[in-house]
Coordinates of C-alpha atoms and ligand atoms in Angstrom, one line a residue:
M197 CA 11.9 -13.7 -26.3
F198 CA 10.5 -14.4 -29.7
G199 CA 13.1 -17.1 -30.3
N200 CA 11.4 -19.2 -27.6
F201 CA 8.2 -19.3 -29.6
R202 CA 9.4 -22.3 -31.5
H203 CA 9.0 -24.3 -28.3
I204 CA 5.3 -23.7 -28.2
T205 CA 3.8 -26.8 -29.7
R206 CA 0.8 -26.9 -32.0
D207 CA -1.1 -28.8 -29.3
F208 CA -0.5 -26.0 -26.9
L209 CA -1.8 -23.3 -29.3
Q210 CA -4.9 -25.4 -30.1
H211 CA -5.6 -26.0 -26.5
F212 CA -5.2 -22.3 -25.9
V213 CA -7.5 -21.3 -28.8
S214 CA -10.3 -23.6 -27.6
L215 CA -10.1 -22.2 -24.1
N216 CA -10.2 -18.6 -25.1
P217 CA -13.7 -17.3 -25.8
V218 CA -12.4 -14.2 -27.6
T219 CA -10.5 -15.9 -30.3
K220 CA -13.0 -18.8 -30.6
K221 CA -16.3 -17.0 -30.8
G222 CA -15.0 -13.6 -31.8
Q223 CA -17.0 -12.0 -28.9
M224 CA -15.9 -9.0 -27.0
A225 CA -14.3 -10.1 -23.7
A226 CA -16.4 -9.2 -20.7
T227 CA -13.6 -7.5 -18.9
K228 CA -11.2 -4.9 -20.4
Y229 CA -7.6 -4.8 -19.5
I230 CA -5.2 -1.9 -19.1
F231 CA -1.5 -2.6 -18.7
V232 CA 0.6 0.1 -17.1
T233 CA 4.4 -0.2 -17.9
G234 CA 7.2 2.2 -17.0
G235 CA 10.2 3.4 -18.9
V236 CA 13.4 5.5 -18.4
T237 CA 13.6 5.2 -14.7
S238 CA 11.9 3.7 -11.6
S239 CA 10.0 5.7 -9.0
L240 CA 8.0 7.7 -11.5
G241 CA 4.8 6.9 -9.6
K242 CA 3.2 4.2 -11.7
G243 CA 1.1 3.2 -8.7
I244 CA -0.4 6.7 -8.4
I245 CA -1.1 7.0 -12.1
A246 CA -2.7 3.6 -12.2
A247 CA -4.8 4.5 -9.1
S248 CA -5.7 7.9 -10.6
L249 CA -6.9 6.3 -13.8
A250 CA -8.8 3.7 -11.9
K251 CA -10.4 6.4 -9.8
L252 CA -11.6 8.3 -12.9
L253 CA -13.0 5.1 -14.5
Q254 CA -14.7 4.2 -11.2
A255 CA -16.2 7.7 -11.0
R256 CA -17.8 7.1 -14.4
G257 CA -19.5 4.0 -13.1
Y258 CA -17.0 1.3 -14.3
R259 CA -16.2 -1.4 -11.7
T260 CA -12.5 -1.2 -11.6
T261 CA -9.7 -2.9 -9.8
I262 CA -5.9 -2.7 -10.0
Q263 CA -3.2 -5.4 -9.8
K264 CA 0.5 -5.1 -9.3
L265 CA 3.0 -7.5 -10.8
D266 CA 6.4 -7.4 -9.0
P267 CA 9.4 -8.8 -10.8
Y268 CA 11.4 -9.8 -7.7
I269 CA 11.9 -13.4 -6.5
N270 CA 10.7 -12.9 -2.9
V271 CA 7.3 -14.7 -2.7
D272 CA 5.9 -11.6 -1.1
P273 CA 7.4 -8.4 0.2
G274 CA 6.8 -9.5 3.8
T275 CA 10.4 -10.6 4.2
L276 CA 11.8 -7.4 2.7
N277 CA 13.3 -4.7 4.9
P278 CA 11.3 -1.4 4.7
Y279 CA 14.5 0.3 3.7
E280 CA 14.5 -1.9 0.5
H281 CA 10.9 -1.6 -0.6
G282 CA 9.0 0.7 1.7
E283 CA 6.1 -0.4 3.8
C284 CA 4.6 -3.9 3.5
Y285 CA 0.8 -3.4 2.9
V286 CA -1.6 -6.0 4.3
T287 CA -5.0 -6.9 2.9
D288 CA -8.0 -8.3 4.6
D289 CA -7.2 -11.8 3.4
G290 CA -3.8 -11.6 5.0
A291 CA -1.7 -11.1 2.0
E292 CA 1.6 -9.2 2.6
T293 CA 1.8 -7.0 -0.5
D294 CA 3.4 -4.1 -2.3
L295 CA 2.6 -0.6 -0.9
D296 CA 1.0 0.4 -4.2
L297 CA -2.0 -1.7 -3.1
G298 CA -2.4 0.8 -0.3
H299 CA -2.8 3.6 -2.9
Y300 CA -5.3 1.5 -4.8
E301 CA -7.5 1.0 -1.7
R302 CA -7.1 4.6 -0.5
F303 CA -8.1 6.0 -3.9
L304 CA -10.8 3.5 -4.9
N305 CA -12.2 2.5 -1.5
V306 CA -12.3 -1.0 -2.8
R307 CA -10.7 -3.9 -1.0
T308 CA -7.8 -5.7 -2.6
S309 CA -6.7 -9.3 -1.9
Q310 CA -3.9 -11.8 -2.6
A311 CA -4.9 -11.8 -6.3
N312 CA -4.0 -8.1 -6.6
N313 CA -0.3 -8.6 -6.0
V314 CA 1.8 -11.2 -7.8
T315 CA 5.6 -11.6 -7.6
T316 CA 8.0 -13.6 -9.7
G317 CA 8.7 -15.7 -6.6
R318 CA 5.0 -16.6 -6.4
I319 CA 4.8 -17.4 -10.1
Y320 CA 7.8 -19.7 -10.0
Q321 CA 6.7 -21.3 -6.7
S322 CA 3.4 -22.2 -8.3
V323 CA 4.9 -23.5 -11.5
I324 CA 7.4 -25.6 -9.6
E325 CA 4.7 -27.0 -7.4
K326 CA 2.7 -28.0 -10.5
E327 CA 5.8 -29.6 -12.0
R328 CA 6.3 -31.7 -8.8
R329 CA 2.6 -32.7 -8.9
G330 CA 3.2 -34.0 -12.4
E331 CA 1.0 -31.5 -14.1
F332 CA 3.5 -31.1 -16.9
L333 CA 4.6 -34.7 -17.1
G334 CA 6.7 -35.4 -20.2
K335 CA 7.3 -31.7 -20.9
T336 CA 10.3 -29.4 -20.4
V337 CA 9.1 -26.7 -18.1
Q338 CA 10.2 -23.3 -19.6
V339 CA 9.8 -19.6 -19.2
V340 CA 7.7 -19.6 -22.4
P341 CA 5.0 -21.0 -22.2
H342 CA 4.9 -22.2 -18.5
I343 CA 5.9 -19.0 -16.7
T344 CA 4.1 -16.7 -19.1
N345 CA 1.0 -18.8 -18.9
E346 CA 1.0 -18.7 -15.1
I347 CA 1.4 -14.9 -15.4
K348 CA -1.5 -14.6 -17.8
E349 CA -3.7 -16.8 -15.6
R350 CA -2.9 -14.5 -12.6
I351 CA -3.7 -11.5 -14.6
Q352 CA -7.1 -12.9 -15.7
I353 CA -8.2 -14.2 -12.3
L354 CA -9.6 -10.8 -11.4
G355 CA -11.2 -10.3 -14.8
N356 CA -12.8 -13.8 -14.8
S357 CA -14.3 -13.2 -11.3
G358 CA -17.0 -11.3 -13.1
E359 CA -16.7 -8.5 -10.5
Y360 CA -14.9 -6.0 -12.6
D361 CA -15.5 -4.2 -15.9
I362 CA -11.9 -3.1 -16.1
V363 CA -8.7 -4.5 -14.6
I364 CA -5.6 -2.3 -14.5
T365 CA -2.4 -4.3 -14.2
E366 CA 0.7 -2.4 -13.2
I367 CA 4.0 -4.1 -14.2
G368 CA 6.7 -3.3 -11.7
G369 CA 10.2 -2.3 -12.7
T370 CA 11.2 -0.6 -15.9
V371 CA 11.0 -2.0 -19.5
G372 CA 14.2 -3.5 -20.6
D373 CA 15.0 -4.9 -17.1
I374 CA 15.9 -8.6 -17.3
E375 CA 13.4 -9.4 -14.5
S376 CA 10.5 -7.8 -16.3
L377 CA 10.9 -9.8 -19.6
P378 CA 8.4 -12.7 -18.8
Y379 CA 5.8 -10.2 -17.8
I380 CA 6.2 -8.1 -20.9
E381 CA 6.0 -11.2 -23.0
A382 CA 2.8 -12.3 -21.1
V383 CA 1.3 -8.9 -21.8
R384 CA 2.2 -9.1 -25.5
Q385 CA 0.5 -12.5 -25.7
L386 CA -2.6 -11.2 -23.9
L387 CA -2.9 -8.1 -26.1
W388 CA -2.8 -10.4 -29.1
E389 CA -5.3 -12.8 -27.7
L390 CA -7.8 -10.3 -26.4
G391 CA -7.6 -8.1 -29.4
D392 CA -7.6 -4.4 -30.0
S393 CA -10.0 -2.4 -27.8
N394 CA -10.1 -5.2 -25.2
A395 CA -6.6 -4.5 -23.8
I396 CA -4.4 -1.5 -24.1
V397 CA -1.0 -0.3 -22.8
V398 CA -0.4 2.9 -20.9
H399 CA 3.4 3.6 -20.8
L400 CA 4.7 5.9 -18.1
T401 CA 7.9 7.7 -18.9
L402 CA 10.1 10.6 -17.8
I403 CA 10.7 13.8 -19.9
P404 CA 13.8 15.2 -18.2
Y405 CA 14.6 18.9 -18.2
L406 CA 18.1 19.9 -19.0
S407 CA 18.6 23.2 -17.2
A408 CA 21.9 24.0 -19.0
A409 CA 20.1 23.7 -22.4
G410 CA 16.8 25.0 -20.9
E411 CA 15.0 22.2 -22.7
L412 CA 12.8 19.2 -22.1
K413 CA 14.2 16.1 -23.7
T414 CA 12.1 13.4 -25.5
K415 CA 14.9 11.0 -26.4
P416 CA 14.8 8.8 -23.3
T417 CA 11.1 8.3 -23.9
Q418 CA 11.6 7.5 -27.6
H419 CA 14.2 4.8 -26.5
S420 CA 11.9 3.3 -23.9
V421 CA 9.0 3.1 -26.4
K422 CA 11.5 1.5 -28.8
T423 CA 12.4 -1.1 -26.1
L424 CA 8.8 -1.9 -25.7
M425 CA 8.4 -2.3 -29.4
E426 CA 11.3 -4.7 -29.5
S427 CA 9.2 -6.9 -27.3
G428 CA 6.3 -6.6 -29.7
I429 CA 4.3 -4.1 -27.7
K430 CA 3.1 -0.8 -29.0
A431 CA 2.2 1.8 -26.3
D432 CA -1.4 3.1 -26.8
I433 CA -1.1 6.0 -24.4
L434 CA 2.0 7.8 -23.1
V435 CA 1.9 9.4 -19.6
C436 CA 4.9 11.8 -19.4
R437 CA 6.2 12.7 -16.0
T438 CA 7.7 16.1 -16.1
E439 CA 8.7 19.1 -14.0
H440 CA 7.8 21.6 -16.7
E441 CA 4.8 22.0 -19.0
L442 CA 5.0 20.1 -22.2
T443 CA 4.7 22.4 -25.2
G444 CA 2.6 21.7 -28.2
D445 CA 5.8 21.0 -30.2
I446 CA 7.0 18.5 -27.6
R447 CA 3.7 16.7 -27.6
Q448 CA 3.7 16.5 -31.4
K449 CA 7.2 15.2 -31.4
L450 CA 6.4 12.5 -28.8
A451 CA 3.3 11.5 -30.7
L452 CA 5.2 11.2 -34.1
F453 CA 8.3 9.4 -32.8
C454 CA 6.5 7.2 -30.3
N455 CA 3.7 6.2 -32.7
V456 CA 0.7 7.4 -30.6
K457 CA -2.1 9.8 -31.3
P458 CA -1.4 13.4 -30.1
E459 CA -4.4 13.2 -27.7
A460 CA -2.7 10.1 -26.2
V461 CA 0.3 12.1 -25.0
I462 CA -0.7 12.9 -21.4
Q463 CA 1.3 15.3 -19.3
S464 CA 1.8 14.4 -15.7
I465 CA 3.5 17.4 -14.1
D466 CA 4.7 17.3 -10.4
A467 CA 1.8 17.8 -8.0
S468 CA 1.8 19.2 -4.5
T469 CA -0.3 16.2 -3.3
I470 CA -0.9 12.8 -4.8
Y471 CA -4.6 13.4 -4.4
D472 CA -4.4 16.1 -7.1
V473 CA -3.3 13.5 -9.7
P474 CA -6.7 12.1 -10.6
I475 CA -8.0 15.7 -11.3
M476 CA -4.9 16.5 -13.3
M477 CA -5.3 13.3 -15.3
Q478 CA -8.9 14.1 -16.0
E479 CA -7.9 17.6 -17.2
E480 CA -5.4 16.0 -19.6
G481 CA -8.1 13.6 -20.9
L482 CA -6.5 10.3 -19.7
D483 CA -9.8 8.8 -18.9
T484 CA -11.4 9.9 -22.2
V485 CA -8.6 8.6 -24.4
T486 CA -8.6 5.3 -22.4
L487 CA -12.3 4.7 -22.9
K488 CA -12.0 5.6 -26.6
K489 CA -9.2 3.0 -27.0
L490 CA -11.2 0.4 -25.1
A491 CA -14.3 1.2 -27.2
L492 CA -16.3 2.0 -24.1
P493 CA -18.9 4.8 -23.8
D494 CA -17.5 8.0 -22.3
D495 CA -20.8 9.9 -22.1
T496 CA -21.1 9.9 -18.3
P497 CA -18.6 12.4 -16.9
P498 CA -16.8 11.2 -13.7
D499 CA -18.6 12.0 -10.5
L500 CA -15.8 13.3 -8.3
T501 CA -17.9 15.3 -5.8
Q502 CA -16.7 13.4 -2.8
W503 CA -13.1 13.5 -4.0
N504 CA -13.2 17.2 -4.6
E505 CA -14.8 17.8 -1.1
F506 CA -11.9 15.9 0.4
L507 CA -9.3 18.0 -1.6
E508 CA -11.1 21.2 -0.6
R509 CA -10.8 20.3 3.1
H510 CA -7.2 19.0 2.7
K511 CA -6.1 22.2 1.0
N512 CA -8.0 24.7 3.2
P513 CA -7.3 23.7 6.8
Q514 CA -8.6 25.8 9.6
H515 CA -6.1 24.7 12.2
E516 CA -2.5 23.4 12.3
V517 CA -0.9 20.8 14.7
T518 CA 2.4 19.0 14.9
I519 CA 2.7 15.3 15.8
G520 CA 5.7 13.1 16.3
L521 CA 6.0 9.8 14.4
V522 CA 8.5 7.8 16.4
G523 CA 10.1 4.9 14.5
K524 CA 13.3 3.5 13.3
Y525 CA 12.8 3.5 9.5
V526 CA 12.2 7.3 9.4
E527 CA 14.9 7.9 6.7
L528 CA 12.7 6.4 4.1
Q529 CA 9.3 8.2 3.6
D530 CA 7.7 5.1 2.1
S531 CA 8.3 3.0 5.3
Y532 CA 5.3 4.5 7.0
K533 CA 3.3 5.3 3.9
S534 CA -0.1 4.1 5.1
I535 CA 0.3 5.9 8.5
L536 CA 1.1 9.2 6.8
E537 CA -1.8 8.9 4.4
A538 CA -4.2 7.9 7.3
V539 CA -3.1 11.0 9.1
T540 CA -3.7 13.1 6.0
H541 CA -7.3 11.7 5.7
A542 CA -7.9 12.4 9.3
G543 CA -6.5 15.9 9.0
A544 CA -8.8 16.7 6.1
L545 CA -11.8 15.3 8.0
N546 CA -11.0 17.6 11.0
E547 CA -9.9 20.5 8.7
V548 CA -6.5 20.4 10.4
K549 CA -3.1 20.6 8.7
V550 CA -1.1 17.9 10.5
N551 CA 2.7 18.4 10.4
V552 CA 4.4 15.1 11.0
R553 CA 7.8 15.2 12.6
S554 CA 9.7 12.0 12.0
I555 CA 11.7 11.1 15.0
H556 CA 14.3 8.3 14.9
S557 CA 13.7 6.2 18.0
E558 CA 17.5 5.5 18.3
H559 CA 18.1 9.2 18.8
I560 CA 15.7 9.4 21.8
T561 CA 17.9 9.2 24.9
D562 CA 17.2 10.3 28.5
A563 CA 19.1 13.5 27.7
S564 CA 17.5 14.3 24.4
L565 CA 13.9 13.2 25.2
E566 CA 12.6 16.7 26.3
Q567 CA 14.1 18.4 23.3
K568 CA 12.8 15.7 20.8
M569 CA 9.3 15.9 22.2
K570 CA 9.2 19.7 22.3
G571 CA 6.4 21.3 20.4
L572 CA 4.5 18.1 19.7
Q573 CA 0.8 18.0 20.4
G574 CA 0.5 14.3 19.7
I575 CA 2.7 11.2 19.5
I576 CA 2.4 8.1 17.3
V577 CA 4.8 5.2 18.1
A578 CA 5.2 3.2 14.9
P579 CA 5.2 -0.5 14.2
G580 CA 8.5 -2.4 13.8
F581 CA 10.5 -5.5 14.3
G582 CA 13.6 -6.3 16.4
E583 CA 15.4 -4.7 19.3
R584 CA 17.0 -1.6 17.7
G585 CA 15.5 1.6 18.9
I586 CA 13.0 0.2 21.3
E587 CA 14.3 2.0 24.4
G588 CA 13.7 5.3 22.6
K589 CA 10.2 4.3 21.8
I590 CA 9.6 3.4 25.4
R591 CA 10.9 6.9 26.5
A592 CA 8.5 8.5 24.0
V593 CA 5.5 6.5 25.5
R594 CA 6.5 7.5 29.0
F595 CA 6.6 11.2 28.0
A596 CA 3.2 11.0 26.3
R597 CA 1.7 9.2 29.3
E598 CA 3.2 11.5 32.0
Q599 CA 2.6 14.7 30.1
G600 CA -1.0 13.9 29.0
V601 CA 0.0 14.2 25.3
P602 CA -2.4 12.3 23.0
F603 CA -0.8 8.9 22.2
L604 CA -1.4 6.3 19.5
G605 CA 0.7 3.2 19.6
I606 CA 0.5 1.0 16.6
C607 CA 1.4 -2.7 16.8
L608 CA 5.0 -2.6 18.2
G609 CA 4.0 0.9 19.5
M610 CA 1.2 -0.7 21.5
Q611 CA 3.6 -3.4 22.8
M612 CA 6.0 -0.6 23.9
A613 CA 3.2 1.1 25.8
V614 CA 2.5 -2.1 27.6
I615 CA 6.2 -2.6 28.5
E616 CA 6.5 1.1 29.6
F617 CA 3.5 0.8 31.9
G618 CA 4.8 -2.5 33.3
R619 CA 8.3 -1.1 34.1
N620 CA 7.4 2.4 35.2
V621 CA 3.9 2.0 36.8
L622 CA 3.6 -1.6 37.9
G623 CA 7.2 -1.8 39.0
L624 CA 7.9 -4.8 36.8
E625 CA 11.6 -4.1 36.4
G626 CA 13.1 -5.5 33.2
A627 CA 9.6 -6.2 31.7
N628 CA 9.9 -6.8 28.0
S629 CA 8.7 -8.6 24.9
T630 CA 10.3 -12.0 24.4
E631 CA 11.0 -10.8 20.9
M632 CA 13.6 -8.5 22.4
D633 CA 14.7 -10.4 25.5
E634 CA 13.9 -14.1 25.7
N635 CA 15.0 -14.2 29.4
T636 CA 13.0 -11.2 30.7
P637 CA 11.7 -11.7 34.2
Y638 CA 8.4 -10.2 33.1
P639 CA 7.4 -11.4 29.6
V640 CA 4.5 -9.0 29.3
I641 CA 4.5 -9.4 25.5
S642 CA 5.1 -12.9 24.3
L643 CA 4.4 -15.5 21.7
M644 CA 1.1 -17.2 21.3
E645 CA 1.3 -21.0 21.7
E646 CA 0.6 -21.5 18.0
Q647 CA 3.5 -19.3 17.0
K648 CA 6.1 -21.2 19.2
S649 CA 6.5 -24.1 16.8
I650 CA 6.8 -21.9 13.7
T651 CA 10.2 -21.7 12.1
N652 CA 9.4 -20.4 8.6
K653 CA 9.5 -16.6 8.6
G654 CA 7.5 -15.9 5.4
G655 CA 3.8 -15.5 5.7
T656 CA 3.5 -17.0 9.2
M657 CA 2.6 -14.1 11.4
R658 CA -0.9 -13.3 12.6
L659 CA -2.0 -11.7 9.4
G660 CA -5.1 -10.1 7.9
A661 CA -8.5 -9.3 9.3
W662 CA -9.4 -10.3 12.8
D663 CA -12.5 -9.4 14.7
C664 CA -12.3 -7.3 17.8
E665 CA -15.0 -6.7 20.4
L666 CA -15.0 -3.2 21.9
Q667 CA -15.7 -2.9 25.6
A668 CA -18.6 -0.7 26.6
G669 CA -17.9 2.7 27.9
T670 CA -14.3 2.9 26.7
L671 CA -12.5 5.6 24.7
A672 CA -12.0 2.9 22.0
Q673 CA -15.7 2.4 21.7
Q674 CA -16.4 6.1 21.6
V675 CA -13.7 6.6 18.9
Y676 CA -15.4 3.9 16.8
H677 CA -18.7 5.7 17.1
G678 CA -20.3 3.4 19.6
Q679 CA -19.7 0.2 17.6
T680 CA -19.4 -3.0 19.5
A681 CA -17.7 -5.2 16.9
I682 CA -14.9 -4.2 14.5
S683 CA -12.5 -5.9 12.2
E684 CA -8.9 -4.8 11.7
R685 CA -5.8 -6.0 9.9
H686 CA -2.9 -7.6 11.6
R687 CA 0.8 -8.3 11.0
H688 CA 2.7 -9.4 14.0
R689 CA 3.8 -12.5 15.9
Y690 CA 3.9 -11.4 19.5
E691 CA 0.9 -10.6 21.8
F692 CA -0.1 -9.1 25.1
N693 CA 0.5 -11.8 27.7
N694 CA -2.8 -12.4 29.3
D695 CA -1.1 -13.7 32.5
Y696 CA -0.6 -10.1 33.3
K697 CA -4.0 -8.8 32.3
A698 CA -5.5 -8.6 35.8
E699 CA -2.5 -6.8 37.2
Y700 CA -2.5 -4.3 34.3
E701 CA -6.2 -3.6 34.6
S702 CA -6.1 -3.0 38.3
G703 CA -3.0 -0.8 37.8
G704 CA -5.0 1.4 35.3
L705 CA -4.1 0.2 31.8
I706 CA -7.2 -1.6 30.5
A707 CA -7.9 -3.9 27.6
S708 CA -10.7 -2.1 25.7
G709 CA -10.7 -4.4 22.7
I710 CA -10.5 -8.2 22.7
N711 CA -10.7 -10.9 20.1
K712 CA -13.4 -13.1 21.6
E713 CA -12.4 -16.4 20.1
T714 CA -8.8 -16.3 21.3
G715 CA -9.1 -13.9 24.2
L716 CA -6.2 -11.9 22.6
V717 CA -5.9 -8.3 23.6
E718 CA -6.4 -6.0 20.6
I719 CA -6.6 -2.5 22.2
V720 CA -5.2 -1.1 25.5
E721 CA -6.1 2.3 26.9
L722 CA -5.4 4.5 29.9
P723 CA -8.7 5.9 31.3
S724 CA -6.8 8.3 33.5
H725 CA -5.2 10.0 30.5
P726 CA -7.0 12.4 28.0
W727 CA -6.3 10.2 25.0
F728 CA -4.0 7.2 25.2
I729 CA -4.6 4.2 23.0
G730 CA -2.4 1.3 21.8
V731 CA -3.6 -1.1 19.2
Q732 CA -2.2 -4.5 18.3
Y733 CA -3.5 -4.2 14.8
H734 CA -2.7 -1.7 11.9
P735 CA -5.6 0.7 11.5
E736 CA -3.7 2.6 8.9
Y737 CA -4.3 0.0 6.2
K738 CA -8.0 0.6 6.2
S739 CA -8.1 4.4 6.0
T740 CA -9.3 5.7 2.6
V741 CA -10.2 9.1 1.1
A742 CA -13.9 8.1 1.2
N743 CA -13.6 6.6 4.7
P744 CA -10.9 8.2 6.9
H745 CA -10.1 5.8 9.8
P746 CA -12.0 6.6 13.0
L747 CA -8.9 5.9 15.2
F748 CA -6.8 8.4 13.3
A749 CA -9.8 10.8 13.1
G750 CA -10.2 10.6 16.9
F751 CA -6.5 11.0 17.4
V752 CA -6.2 14.1 15.3
K753 CA -9.3 15.6 17.0
A754 CA -7.7 14.9 20.4
V755 CA -4.4 16.4 19.3
L756 CA -6.2 19.6 18.2
Q757 CA -8.0 19.7 21.6
H758 CA -4.7 19.2 23.4
K759 CA -3.2 22.1 21.4
K760 CA -6.1 24.4 22.3
E761 CA -5.8 23.4 26.0
Q762 CA -2.1 24.1 25.9
S763 CA -2.6 27.6 24.6
N764 CA -5.4 28.3 27.0
A765 CA -3.2 27.2 29.9
R766 CA -0.5 29.6 28.6
V767 CA -2.9 32.5 28.4
A768 CA -4.2 31.8 31.9
Ligands
LIG924 N1 7.6 -7.1 16.2 C1 6.3 -7.1 16.7 C2 5.6 -8.5 16.5 O1 6.0 -9.2 15.7 C3 5.4 -6.0 16.2 C4 5.1 -6.1 14.7 C5 4.6 -4.8 14.1 O2 4.7 -3.8 14.6 N2 4.0 -5.0 12.9 O3 4.7 -8.8 17.2

């Protein structure tokens, strides 16, 4: 990395110095930056640590946001299979992003946007576009400085907006990865430019426990800190993931060998719920040491009243229910992350422990249907793409509809509800979505005109926030507390085919939410059923600890009601 420095010309450095208010005027930068890196292994939960720290800072009154830098070459994770990268999270402005942004929104109750997620693909795309426009005429375009400058610019976009006191930037991957090097170099430069106490590094590592030796081991952490040092970065704070309590000796050893103050060694022990992590980080003093390093006042203790109320309800449920989540990516927990978290928020609100049984839609056959649905008091049919597993989803919808089991269909789940009703109630044999069967005699779900000419797959779906008008007197409107206009996030290409709307409505499945400008159906419901709603959008993306989503809240309430009725019926 350092070898490339010789390519930076004097012109470039002068240009940079004149641009940078910190170095020029010696003033304190308006926004403070926290970089979160990871060492030893992936999957340590950097996103949760970053979100927890952000929560603590926010609870002390600092306007805080988080950004994720992902080192892969996809322009966004929209084209990644959920098996590869977990769920794709969608923001109001229609960005398809890393699922960590979901944690940020759920913890902070602050909206994120395209600027909060940057990938190597996007960085290169932008640099290459600039090169083609002639913005670097005469120059050799290189990783340093062009790629690193682009990264630095992206990091500072949020800070320069003036909306935040603190920006936390999480660097994806593990230090030492080839892919992460330009990001690490950009962070090194920014630390140097912004100066001490304007930018710090929090390094998350693993302290493995060797059961044969009965010991916690610090060596992998020492090595990852050393790897960071080789790139010119000194960790200010170490957050140590561990399955066992760190002893005083271990903390001292980590401090000494990793060159950090003892109070900057923070233990992050396994938690029973991710929502405990902010509290655990506060007990360890992560927020205090962070503020000290950033030279910010720490006299106002964090106000976590609302958070603690949520935790209290979450941990002390009065009731228990079991719902089925029918999908085809059930092997990987992260594939339906936002749905599971939205259910957790709704459970806490209703003081209900909601057990979620993941059901693989491919395993639901006519023969296994009854047994798979046994013991469920509610059914969610999940979003998805492609043909695999859809017949199982349709069977699950039929079961919910016929048995009066509360049903929530999300995106593809709503489309399956429409197909099921078409085939089994309206007698439209072979009804389907043109995504699954181009030649279906009844294309009840089909492409919008605008989508027909699109050939590029990346970023071309109906994405982000769209308005929806709720029809008076419907269950949907009741669930949304009587509101008439809502806005929800989308990520799909296919739509309810309005040619069939009249037939469906007279048959009993009504459109209770519509986008007025386009006439597109956003919500369908079955008035003859206790609680049956399908939504073309993704309500799960907007559920937060502070604001559980009304649709999930209403669903869990209906599920509880259904359970009570079931047991009353049994008693009678
Ligand atoms: N595959 C469907 C579509 O593109 C549904 C997408 C989804 O569930 N997010 O319309």
